[in-house]
């Protein structure tokens, strides 16, 4: 998967109005299972503005872009607008749905589950909803994991808890067995909460379903604490995660000023994209060095991190470093690259490496130096969502239900230009969103830290 | 000022893609003080994408709207994109700036002040920044309020505090004296943090400046805890306020279930727009009745609130009501309408009224009933901003500085379609943003509370 | 009931070592239902130090006091030490227990309930535990309130919630009907969580039980957010309440500095004893006037509150007042004194009174003055307990169970000289604990506020 | 230093009333610099109960103990009561004082500093107060660390910050140079905030002062996050630390239930005493294994931790382990024992060891197992104190000032039997406080976890 230097569209783009190239080829058409012939139960819920399929949201909102396209006689790109349809595909009384959560934890997963259940049950009258245990494993009979029955009363309070009540897991499972289980459970809809690896599995499930001629809708809700999914402005839980990261960094700062020549070092999530590190740094103004995967840095030499640290300690007596887990991998990835169950490269531990490398450096200079290393990862990702993330999760879940009931499939619900939209799975996995080093967010980081380029 | 039933654009519109009518007349042109002939100090800050004045953000992002305009041969509406310009109007070495905060408190004001000071100082090298004490009063010599000198070290930690370090006040002051003071202080830029009343004062200040032929830029940052400013997707501090409101409501719920036939009643901010009440209700799912200014309700009769409450108590033994301060004013506004210093109508106290009216009703039925009334207003608005609001405030402040340095005036910085934009003061005060009763947010409220229309 | 100027024994006594007069007549003997002939199930739980009934805690710990008693040939006073006994009265397999919560909410009630249930179930093997709904009402058939069955799985998570899962109520109920119900339920133990009014009801229940020759143990756990129970060092939930009061006061301070001549006024709980007001004031150092029931104050005159406020505003432009609800009742209690269901005098609203009186005063001086009035009472008392209160509640609940199983009755579990002890109900209701104005706590308040005596 | 199995006196002793053996030899006499001939400035502060030196607090409060002593014709042991004296030793107008903080961080240090400064300044009129930077280092000229001038306005807000504004450090410094500096600064009082290592240094400083015939008072305030100081009921910051530890453990639990066969492993502070681990475990009820230094455990064998974990996973699919850093050192301490700057043994990392050992064990069984390891140490100790700790710190600081002004020296301020008392340094360093395995606290842990003895 290509790492695209897409700038962070939570409205921090510094440069031009749009972050996606005007001539980027993006598939925007959403697949459907068939014509929508059932009247929505919402039609008797009072004054509601239903969404039509030709209600679409422009991908580009720069006036210049639109004008150029008009001049060139081209159609502007647009995404399908999310929301309830007046006519739907499924007969709610016959629908059974399943929900599965994959990959790592993230604040808000339970909120999404709750919203899906509430919306299916109270919005459409769907009574049978299965919770699949521990990710895709839950579909595989050999693990012997029973499905959970999800009811409104069961999910009523789950948003008070962090994590996922369904449990999660990583790694691929045989797609045909997954679809066997869906068939056996007689499921018409599968909601997948996960990241890009999960989207790829989702796409294969859609293919298998099509091959078998089944009518099962597969709808994804994007989940990644790294906020690195292409065509998604911001992933849920990200704000909460930044809030928690800030708490850890504040402690690191307290430690740093509490001892002579002391360095507070905090490792935060961010395998390929440094959004958490950057956002927390920009929010706090107590960080002196922010290291992210997108920005290479040297250790040695005049401009290297070590010398910069030395100068900082001489000047102020303390320093705070925030490092994303994926930063500086050139220093810690050995020759033989290992992969985890999800097929992700196992990253080297840049936190421990820096802690030891910095210690050794100051020892070699015979200079006093204390390092307080904090790795708050699990604390960041397993707390309950804050109120804003909670509302966001509720909207994602409700829109996923509307899409599914309308018979759409192979898509995810996303936020784009401040609107909820439908995006084909195939488009979302084309690239990974990364922090644009010419974006406003990164500029804020540079201004806040005062760090130089750290390159010789 | 007209109350426009604009639907809430934090992406909760339920209906069509755009919330502003396609043929709405909105002035989008930003006034400037003159040509930009000074090179920005940012040009030597490395790789930066400067914004050009013809970088504009479409007001409407519905594909249908754009197509219709094209068919009709019309130009689409657009707002100027915010951000740093390569060429600016002011010579930073000669600029003195002033900051004033007006109206009620709101989480994040200090964050905005800090961002303006930091950005002026470190971004552009502006060294003299005045803090005007207690709103527009600070400009009026008779109050004898000395200006504060704002420096980076002074503002470094102020975001940890709620409120405004400058102090605030309500009410009009003589515009000519304000401008006299600006002249005497030799100010080139005035930053105004305030709501629609403040915008109107700002517009008059701009006029007076123009009349005198002065070159002073006036830039507003929209502040209102009610989130009711037209053409602003979301005001800063709103998220934090909703978080705090949720805490109070949770306590009301605990009280309600803690005694027999007990009603928890919470009054929250919202003079004309019930966004806080609605968002908190949607986030919590513990509220049974949500009353907002936009939605009229009856007390008496079969469908009235009182009978609905009675039925709820008989069924469940407790109830939670959230009421926005501007709801049900027909019951509490007397014949003689008073106004406060800002010219706002003094609202009747719907909270106290409901508490007493409900008590009397159940007394008349000889039915046991306890009421726990919570009015958390000052606790909601005077806490420090959460991390997300903090980042938002920082961006607003930085963009205000960029706009000012480029010589723009008579405008506010806003967020629209997920982009920071410039909006003329005159446009922002045309209407008030209110909650659309056919929006998704209100539908979520109705689904969450299960409340009926409360009208006979 | 006499209001005794007992100084606050959470270790803030300023004066002599002991706060109870050496010659105070206090009954310390605990009644029992009969001899303890059953071996405790704890005997096979490993190495446990059982408590013997002659393990007693001295009431006075001043060396001087003890020496004087010895010289006088007198016995020192002591309380029975709480904890598990090797031999108990009840056969656990035959015990049914009931729990009831009375009076107002307070952080930690659910923790006590949980501890009682867990300790009965896992510690002693008692399987049947009834939760009585809504205070003593739950015993009265005419209310038709079914009892709840309390099991470990039911109470497992209740400490995460504020309030009481049983519900509570005020007011007396016919004692004979209460005991009828206990008989009908076949209860051997009744746990009462409540304040001094409840203790009095408890004492009557004990009398009725004795009169009927029943073997039912009645054990009270002292609950009052005002921390005003005699012979109890500190009541549970008090610390949490002070923490919450501090948050409200901090907001009042933010408001006060945020407007010209602005007064933040906060009313906190404290009917007869100003412990919450005093402790929050001492903890914060942002309060200028702390008004409590124990300390009379004048409004008018040179030394009165109004003139002191005027001087403060002239000097600093803002002020913060914390007032306990029972302070200054001479201003607000009318001629006809009303009582609530519990027989407590209905206090006048000193908060609203002060707000209006202060406003009128400054109006009469033609002096600008803004008042921000915060009444956070329900928010203070209905939050979940903090960790320290949680541990305290767990210990209270466990010791209540040990006492009950040993056949003790007519007593409460208390903390005295840092030990858990048994105290007869009759002793605890002799007086009310109040803040000693010569104590260290009040001195801290005076030093922190700088307030004068406020008396002419 | 002897590790004494003293049971935790925060009122959790399970066994007999007193935790100190009746015949324990404890020095209780406090040294003084000379007669108290100066009238306290407090004498004109209104109605104050001054403390006399013969106001003493009994060490034992068991009635039995006292009776036995009386029978044996012996004097009961007692500690001097803390508080202001009517007559003091120093003339406040001539006093200069110094404050130094040593060892690791702990919530509340800044509160103690603030209380000392406020009390010296406003209580006694002492105007010159030095803050010594970075522990004892700050006394040593070669480090070139300037002293800070501590004033009320400087310390006013420092309690909002975690850590210590003075900075701290570990390790011995030449005592004569320390005293040289005290002489050069013309200091009459030295306040030392630190743990047992610091107490030993303090005792040497007192000796050196005496040898030189100087009149300098040395007063210690006990600080250790482990709560392991002999003759101190509870150290400040402990409650806050437990609160933070609980947050981390809750996250570990969320992680554990979020994946199949997942173990949440949390390492908390506790070098020799497992109070934090035990208190957090007892407060939460989500922990399955609590490992502390006082309780040896086996890894292998039928009863060992590994097999117990295996059984737990088979039964429930997840587990939570809390381990104090000093637990299981037999597994991780190599042959050559290293010491840190303070002379403390460098502990092996039991957290990392367990993580790897458990992983290897389940690998060897070919059993799926995920481990989420959280080491929140720096996050636990560097947060600001909660309100209860804040009040405690204020009282400790004020009492330290009273003791110093009265000319006492070589002592620490402690809380004993719920009273503030003076304890000679020599007594406090005789032993280390540890958790008594027959105490109620440990019993609560065993009941909550259900863990067996983990010994073969």
PDB file of C-alpha atoms in Angstrom, chain C residues 9 11-12 14-19 42 45 47-49 51 54-58 61-64 66-67 70 75-76 78 81-84 114 157 233 239 242-243 246 250 279 282-283 285-286 386-388 390-391 395 398-399 415 417-420 438 440 443-444 447, chain D residues 9 11-12 14-19 42 45 47-49 51 54-58 61-64 66-67 70 75-76 78 81-84 114 157 233 239 242-243 246 250 279 282-283 285-286 386-388 390-391 395 398-399 415 417-420 438 440 443-444 447:
ATOM      1  CA  UNK C   9     -11.753  15.326  64.332  1.00  0.00           C
ATOM      2  CA  UNK C  11      -7.139  15.635  62.350  1.00  0.00           C
ATOM      3  CA  UNK C  12      -7.609  19.336  62.369  1.00  0.00           C
ATOM      4  CA  UNK C  14      -5.992  23.052  66.847  1.00  0.00           C
ATOM      5  CA  UNK C  15      -6.338  23.042  70.560  1.00  0.00           C
ATOM      6  CA  UNK C  16      -5.905  20.210  72.929  1.00  0.00           C
ATOM      7  CA  UNK C  17      -5.365  16.648  71.898  1.00  0.00           C
ATOM      8  CA  UNK C  18      -8.878  15.347  72.466  1.00  0.00           C
ATOM      9  CA  UNK C  19     -12.047  16.896  71.184  1.00  0.00           C
ATOM     10  CA  UNK C  42     -13.381 -17.234  58.510  1.00  0.00           C
ATOM     11  CA  UNK C  45      -9.610 -18.730  55.610  1.00  0.00           C
ATOM     12  CA  UNK C  47      -4.024 -16.701  59.012  1.00  0.00           C
ATOM     13  CA  UNK C  48      -6.463 -14.177  60.449  1.00  0.00           C
ATOM     14  CA  UNK C  49      -6.232 -12.145  63.609  1.00  0.00           C
ATOM     15  CA  UNK C  51     -10.951  -9.422  67.215  1.00  0.00           C
ATOM     16  CA  UNK C  54     -12.305  -6.827  75.020  1.00  0.00           C
ATOM     17  CA  UNK C  55     -10.185  -5.325  72.229  1.00  0.00           C
ATOM     18  CA  UNK C  56     -11.211  -1.762  72.802  1.00  0.00           C
ATOM     19  CA  UNK C  57     -10.085   1.609  71.506  1.00  0.00           C
ATOM     20  CA  UNK C  58      -9.530   4.450  73.929  1.00  0.00           C
ATOM     21  CA  UNK C  61      -5.640   9.605  73.436  1.00  0.00           C
ATOM     22  CA  UNK C  62      -4.173  12.523  75.298  1.00  0.00           C
ATOM     23  CA  UNK C  63      -1.508  11.268  77.678  1.00  0.00           C
ATOM     24  CA  UNK C  64      -2.552  13.921  80.183  1.00  0.00           C
ATOM     25  CA  UNK C  66      -5.122   9.119  80.876  1.00  0.00           C
ATOM     26  CA  UNK C  67      -2.760  10.163  83.630  1.00  0.00           C
ATOM     27  CA  UNK C  70      -5.316   7.053  86.689  1.00  0.00           C
ATOM     28  CA  UNK C  75     -11.403   3.782  84.135  1.00  0.00           C
ATOM     29  CA  UNK C  76     -10.654   5.332  80.768  1.00  0.00           C
ATOM     30  CA  UNK C  78     -13.210   3.056  75.276  1.00  0.00           C
ATOM     31  CA  UNK C  81     -12.997  -2.484  68.253  1.00  0.00           C
ATOM     32  CA  UNK C  82     -14.645  -3.513  64.983  1.00  0.00           C
ATOM     33  CA  UNK C  83     -13.691  -6.562  62.970  1.00  0.00           C
ATOM     34  CA  UNK C  84     -14.398 -10.273  62.509  1.00  0.00           C
ATOM     35  CA  UNK C 114     -21.785  -3.573  47.552  1.00  0.00           C
ATOM     36  CA  UNK C 157     -20.570  -2.646  39.156  1.00  0.00           C
ATOM     37  CA  UNK C 233     -14.402  11.280  62.686  1.00  0.00           C
ATOM     38  CA  UNK C 239     -13.968  13.958  50.655  1.00  0.00           C
ATOM     39  CA  UNK C 242     -15.343  18.625  48.961  1.00  0.00           C
ATOM     40  CA  UNK C 243     -13.590  17.781  45.697  1.00  0.00           C
ATOM     41  CA  UNK C 246     -13.900  22.910  44.882  1.00  0.00           C
ATOM     42  CA  UNK C 250     -13.068  27.398  40.966  1.00  0.00           C
ATOM     43  CA  UNK C 279     -12.655  22.377  53.861  1.00  0.00           C
ATOM     44  CA  UNK C 282      -9.003  25.851  52.993  1.00  0.00           C
ATOM     45  CA  UNK C 283      -8.112  23.642  50.049  1.00  0.00           C
ATOM     46  CA  UNK C 285      -7.292  29.671  48.651  1.00  0.00           C
ATOM     47  CA  UNK C 286      -9.490  31.473  46.104  1.00  0.00           C
ATOM     48  CA  UNK C 386     -13.447   8.788  44.683  1.00  0.00           C
ATOM     49  CA  UNK C 387     -11.047   5.950  45.405  1.00  0.00           C
ATOM     50  CA  UNK C 388     -10.354   6.931  48.988  1.00  0.00           C
ATOM     51  CA  UNK C 390     -14.506   3.878  48.062  1.00  0.00           C
ATOM     52  CA  UNK C 391     -12.019   2.095  50.299  1.00  0.00           C
ATOM     53  CA  UNK C 395     -14.360  -1.027  55.271  1.00  0.00           C
ATOM     54  CA  UNK C 398     -17.415  -5.115  55.948  1.00  0.00           C
ATOM     55  CA  UNK C 399     -17.280  -4.109  59.600  1.00  0.00           C
ATOM     56  CA  UNK C 415     -14.059   5.606  62.655  1.00  0.00           C
ATOM     57  CA  UNK C 417      -8.830   7.625  66.504  1.00  0.00           C
ATOM     58  CA  UNK C 418      -8.150   6.056  63.125  1.00  0.00           C
ATOM     59  CA  UNK C 419      -9.781   2.746  64.154  1.00  0.00           C
ATOM     60  CA  UNK C 420     -13.102   1.253  63.188  1.00  0.00           C
ATOM     61  CA  UNK C 438     -10.975  27.720  67.556  1.00  0.00           C
ATOM     62  CA  UNK C 440      -7.133  24.584  63.056  1.00  0.00           C
ATOM     63  CA  UNK C 443      -8.039  29.117  61.452  1.00  0.00           C
ATOM     64  CA  UNK C 444      -6.932  27.907  58.022  1.00  0.00           C
ATOM     65  CA  UNK C 447      -5.915  32.789  57.069  1.00  0.00           C
TER      66      UNK C 447
ATOM     67  CA  UNK D   9      -2.098   1.984  59.910  1.00  0.00           C
ATOM     68  CA  UNK D  11      -7.186   2.096  59.602  1.00  0.00           C
ATOM     69  CA  UNK D  12      -6.930  -1.289  58.057  1.00  0.00           C
ATOM     70  CA  UNK D  14      -7.207  -6.536  61.017  1.00  0.00           C
ATOM     71  CA  UNK D  15      -5.764  -7.950  64.122  1.00  0.00           C
ATOM     72  CA  UNK D  16      -5.321  -6.284  67.438  1.00  0.00           C
ATOM     73  CA  UNK D  17      -5.954  -2.626  68.067  1.00  0.00           C
ATOM     74  CA  UNK D  18      -2.363  -1.400  67.944  1.00  0.00           C
ATOM     75  CA  UNK D  19       0.144  -2.148  65.263  1.00  0.00           C
ATOM     76  CA  UNK D  42      -0.394  34.241  66.845  1.00  0.00           C
ATOM     77  CA  UNK D  45      -4.786  36.470  66.088  1.00  0.00           C
ATOM     78  CA  UNK D  47      -9.137  32.938  69.993  1.00  0.00           C
ATOM     79  CA  UNK D  48      -6.525  30.237  69.526  1.00  0.00           C
ATOM     80  CA  UNK D  49      -5.881  27.113  71.536  1.00  0.00           C
ATOM     81  CA  UNK D  51      -0.459  23.555  72.196  1.00  0.00           C
ATOM     82  CA  UNK D  54       3.112  18.266  77.570  1.00  0.00           C
ATOM     83  CA  UNK D  55       0.142  17.826  75.220  1.00  0.00           C
ATOM     84  CA  UNK D  56       1.063  14.378  74.076  1.00  0.00           C
ATOM     85  CA  UNK D  57      -0.634  11.701  72.005  1.00  0.00           C
ATOM     86  CA  UNK D  58      -0.573   8.111  73.185  1.00  0.00           C
ATOM     87  CA  UNK D  61      -4.748   3.291  72.005  1.00  0.00           C
ATOM     88  CA  UNK D  62      -5.733  -0.207  72.983  1.00  0.00           C
ATOM     89  CA  UNK D  63      -7.429  -0.140  76.346  1.00  0.00           C
ATOM     90  CA  UNK D  64      -5.842  -3.483  77.188  1.00  0.00           C
ATOM     91  CA  UNK D  66      -2.884   0.842  78.820  1.00  0.00           C
ATOM     92  CA  UNK D  67      -4.315  -1.312  81.554  1.00  0.00           C
ATOM     93  CA  UNK D  70      -0.757   0.545  84.616  1.00  0.00           C
ATOM     94  CA  UNK D  75       4.444   4.949  81.727  1.00  0.00           C
ATOM     95  CA  UNK D  76       2.590   4.757  78.439  1.00  0.00           C
ATOM     96  CA  UNK D  78       3.425   9.110  73.745  1.00  0.00           C
ATOM     97  CA  UNK D  81       1.357  16.904  69.807  1.00  0.00           C
ATOM     98  CA  UNK D  82       1.959  19.203  66.849  1.00  0.00           C
ATOM     99  CA  UNK D  83       0.618  22.737  66.567  1.00  0.00           C
ATOM    100  CA  UNK D  84       1.389  26.362  67.360  1.00  0.00           C
ATOM    101  CA  UNK D 114       3.211  26.372  49.451  1.00  0.00           C
ATOM    102  CA  UNK D 157      -0.643  28.632  42.178  1.00  0.00           C
ATOM    103  CA  UNK D 233       0.076   6.409  59.309  1.00  0.00           C
ATOM    104  CA  UNK D 239      -4.295   8.487  47.922  1.00  0.00           C
ATOM    105  CA  UNK D 242      -3.829   4.912  44.250  1.00  0.00           C
ATOM    106  CA  UNK D 243      -6.465   6.819  42.290  1.00  0.00           C
ATOM    107  CA  UNK D 246      -6.743   2.434  39.516  1.00  0.00           C
ATOM    108  CA  UNK D 250      -9.037  -0.279  34.642  1.00  0.00           C
ATOM    109  CA  UNK D 279      -5.067  -0.585  47.912  1.00  0.00           C
ATOM    110  CA  UNK D 282      -9.006  -3.708  46.981  1.00  0.00           C
ATOM    111  CA  UNK D 283     -10.644  -0.595  45.534  1.00  0.00           C
ATOM    112  CA  UNK D 285     -12.233  -5.689  42.276  1.00  0.00           C
ATOM    113  CA  UNK D 286     -11.065  -6.229  38.687  1.00  0.00           C
ATOM    114  CA  UNK D 386      -6.362  15.491  44.875  1.00  0.00           C
ATOM    115  CA  UNK D 387      -8.227  17.683  47.323  1.00  0.00           C
ATOM    116  CA  UNK D 388      -7.825  15.378  50.298  1.00  0.00           C
ATOM    117  CA  UNK D 390      -3.980  18.828  49.345  1.00  0.00           C
ATOM    118  CA  UNK D 391      -5.513  19.456  52.756  1.00  0.00           C
ATOM    119  CA  UNK D 395      -1.531  20.603  57.527  1.00  0.00           C
ATOM    120  CA  UNK D 398       1.833  24.300  58.718  1.00  0.00           C
ATOM    121  CA  UNK D 399       2.780  21.983  61.550  1.00  0.00           C
ATOM    122  CA  UNK D 415       0.101  11.657  61.537  1.00  0.00           C
ATOM    123  CA  UNK D 417      -3.770   7.981  65.746  1.00  0.00           C
ATOM    124  CA  UNK D 418      -5.373  10.671  63.613  1.00  0.00           C
ATOM    125  CA  UNK D 419      -3.318  13.453  65.248  1.00  0.00           C
ATOM    126  CA  UNK D 420      -0.380  15.411  63.944  1.00  0.00           C
ATOM    127  CA  UNK D 438      -2.673 -10.847  58.321  1.00  0.00           C
ATOM    128  CA  UNK D 440      -7.527  -6.500  56.811  1.00  0.00           C
ATOM    129  CA  UNK D 443      -7.468  -9.997  53.410  1.00  0.00           C
ATOM    130  CA  UNK D 444      -9.515  -7.643  51.225  1.00  0.00           C
ATOM    131  CA  UNK D 447     -11.073 -11.854  48.841  1.00  0.00           C
TER     132      UNK D 447
END
